[in-house]
N, CA, C and O of each residue as an XYZ file, in Angstrom:
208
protein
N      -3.191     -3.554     -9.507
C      -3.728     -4.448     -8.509
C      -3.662     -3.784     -7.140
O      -2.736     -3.021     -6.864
N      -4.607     -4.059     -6.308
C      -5.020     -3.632     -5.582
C      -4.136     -4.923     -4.698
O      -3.937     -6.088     -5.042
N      -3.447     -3.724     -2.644
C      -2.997     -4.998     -2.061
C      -3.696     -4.466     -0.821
O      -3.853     -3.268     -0.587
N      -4.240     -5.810      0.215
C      -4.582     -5.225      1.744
C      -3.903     -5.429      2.671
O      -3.181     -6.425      2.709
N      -3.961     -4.529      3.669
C      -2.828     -4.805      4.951
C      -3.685     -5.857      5.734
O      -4.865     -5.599      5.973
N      -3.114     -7.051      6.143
C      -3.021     -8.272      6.614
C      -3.618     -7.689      8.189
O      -4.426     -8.488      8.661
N      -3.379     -6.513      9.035
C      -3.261     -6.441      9.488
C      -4.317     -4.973     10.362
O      -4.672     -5.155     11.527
N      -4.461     -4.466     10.085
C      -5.494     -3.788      9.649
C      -7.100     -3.464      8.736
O      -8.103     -2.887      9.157
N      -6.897     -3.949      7.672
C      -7.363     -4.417      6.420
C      -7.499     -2.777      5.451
O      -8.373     -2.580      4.607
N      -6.735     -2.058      5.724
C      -6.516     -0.340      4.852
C      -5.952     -1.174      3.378
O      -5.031     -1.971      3.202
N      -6.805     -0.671      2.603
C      -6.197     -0.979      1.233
C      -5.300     -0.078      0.351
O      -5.365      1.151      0.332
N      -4.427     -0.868     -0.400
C      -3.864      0.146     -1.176
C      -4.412      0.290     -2.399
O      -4.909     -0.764     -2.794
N      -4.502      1.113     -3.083
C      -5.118      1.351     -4.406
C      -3.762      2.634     -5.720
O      -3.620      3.840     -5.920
N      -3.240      1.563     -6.137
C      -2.388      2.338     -7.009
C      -2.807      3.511     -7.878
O      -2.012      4.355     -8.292
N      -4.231      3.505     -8.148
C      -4.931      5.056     -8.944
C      -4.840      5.976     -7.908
O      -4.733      7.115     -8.363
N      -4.839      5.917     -6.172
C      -4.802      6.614     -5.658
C      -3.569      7.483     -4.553
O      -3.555      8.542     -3.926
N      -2.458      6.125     -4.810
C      -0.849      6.489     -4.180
C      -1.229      6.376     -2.591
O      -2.009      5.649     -1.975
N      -0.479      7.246     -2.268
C      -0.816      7.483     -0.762
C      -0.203      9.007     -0.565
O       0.994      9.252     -0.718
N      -1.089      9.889     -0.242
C      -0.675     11.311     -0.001
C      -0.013     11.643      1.283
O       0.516     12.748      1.399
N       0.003     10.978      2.044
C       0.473     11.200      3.438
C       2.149     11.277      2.974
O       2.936     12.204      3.165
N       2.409      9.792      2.215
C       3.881      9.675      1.911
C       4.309      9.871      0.995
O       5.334      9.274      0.665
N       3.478     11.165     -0.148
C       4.088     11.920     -0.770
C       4.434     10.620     -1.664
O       5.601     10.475     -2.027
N       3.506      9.720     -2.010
C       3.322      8.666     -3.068
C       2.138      9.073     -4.309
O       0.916      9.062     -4.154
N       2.893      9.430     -5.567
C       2.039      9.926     -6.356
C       0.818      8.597     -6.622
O       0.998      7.441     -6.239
N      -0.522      9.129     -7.422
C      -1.271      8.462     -8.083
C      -0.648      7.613     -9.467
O      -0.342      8.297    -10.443
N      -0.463      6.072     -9.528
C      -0.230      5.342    -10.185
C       0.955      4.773    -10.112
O       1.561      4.132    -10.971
N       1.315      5.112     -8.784
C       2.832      4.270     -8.059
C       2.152      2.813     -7.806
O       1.282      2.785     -6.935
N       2.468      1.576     -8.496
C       2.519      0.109     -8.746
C       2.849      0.019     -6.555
O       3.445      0.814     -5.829
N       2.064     -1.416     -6.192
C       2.634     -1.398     -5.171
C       4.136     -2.222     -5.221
O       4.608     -2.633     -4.161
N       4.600     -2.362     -6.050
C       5.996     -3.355     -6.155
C       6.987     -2.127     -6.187
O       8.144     -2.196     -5.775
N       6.176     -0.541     -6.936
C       7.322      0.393     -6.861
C       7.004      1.242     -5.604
O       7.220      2.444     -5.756
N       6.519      0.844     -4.351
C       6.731      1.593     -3.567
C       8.102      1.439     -2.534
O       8.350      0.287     -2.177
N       8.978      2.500     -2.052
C       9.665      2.340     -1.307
C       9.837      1.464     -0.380
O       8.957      1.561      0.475
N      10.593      0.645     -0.175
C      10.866     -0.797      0.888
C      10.823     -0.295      2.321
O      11.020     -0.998      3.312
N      10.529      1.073      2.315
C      10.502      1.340      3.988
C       8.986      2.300      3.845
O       8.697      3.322      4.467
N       8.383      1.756      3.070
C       6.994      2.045      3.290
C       5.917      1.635      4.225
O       6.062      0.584      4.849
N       5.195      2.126      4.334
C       4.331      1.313      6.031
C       3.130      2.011      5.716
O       2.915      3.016      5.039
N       2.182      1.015      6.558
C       1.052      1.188      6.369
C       0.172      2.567      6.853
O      -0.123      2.498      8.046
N      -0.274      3.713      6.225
C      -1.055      4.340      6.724
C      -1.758      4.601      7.737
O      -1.833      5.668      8.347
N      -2.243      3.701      7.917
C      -3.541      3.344      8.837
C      -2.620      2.745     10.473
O      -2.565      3.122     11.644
N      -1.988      1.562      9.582
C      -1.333      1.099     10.940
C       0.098      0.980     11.446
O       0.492      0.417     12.467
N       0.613      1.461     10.753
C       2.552      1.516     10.673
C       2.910      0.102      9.981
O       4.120     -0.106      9.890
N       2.015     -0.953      9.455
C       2.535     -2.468      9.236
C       3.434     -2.091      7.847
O       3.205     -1.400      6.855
N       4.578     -2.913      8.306
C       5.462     -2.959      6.659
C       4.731     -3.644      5.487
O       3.735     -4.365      5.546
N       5.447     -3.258      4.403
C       5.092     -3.501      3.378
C       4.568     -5.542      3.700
O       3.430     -6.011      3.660
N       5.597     -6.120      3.925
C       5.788     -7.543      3.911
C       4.264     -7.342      4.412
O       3.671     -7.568      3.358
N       3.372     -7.089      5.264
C       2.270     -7.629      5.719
C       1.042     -7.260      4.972
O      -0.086     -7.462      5.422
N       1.341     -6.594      3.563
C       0.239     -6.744      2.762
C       0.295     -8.144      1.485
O       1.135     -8.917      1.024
N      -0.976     -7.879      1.344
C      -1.856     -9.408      0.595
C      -2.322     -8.892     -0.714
O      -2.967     -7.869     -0.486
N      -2.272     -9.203     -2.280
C      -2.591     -9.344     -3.479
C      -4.179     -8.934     -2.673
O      -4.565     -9.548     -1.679
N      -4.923     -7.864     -3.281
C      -7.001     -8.342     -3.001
C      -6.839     -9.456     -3.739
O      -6.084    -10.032     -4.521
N      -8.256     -9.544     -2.944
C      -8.645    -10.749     -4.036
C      -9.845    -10.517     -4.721
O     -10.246    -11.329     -5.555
């Protein structure tokens, strides 16, 4: 499942991780690190949303 930042609207996409933070492809967003932040905008995890 795909989640969006509330706050920005940068999506996360678990087929694709996040390379910046050295987050492999098929990291779940529930298994990403609790001091993870948004790419795009520094927003914590808490301010992303299930897509819909």
């Amino acid at each position: 499942m795909r989640y969006v930042c509330t706050v920005c609207g940068y999506v996360y996409d678990p087929d694709l991780g996040d390379e910046m933070a050295d987050i492999p492809e098929g990291t779940s967003f529930e298994d990403l690190p609790e001091d993870w932040v948004c790419p795009e905008c520094g927003a914590p995890k808490d301010m992303f949303e299930p897509e819909e």
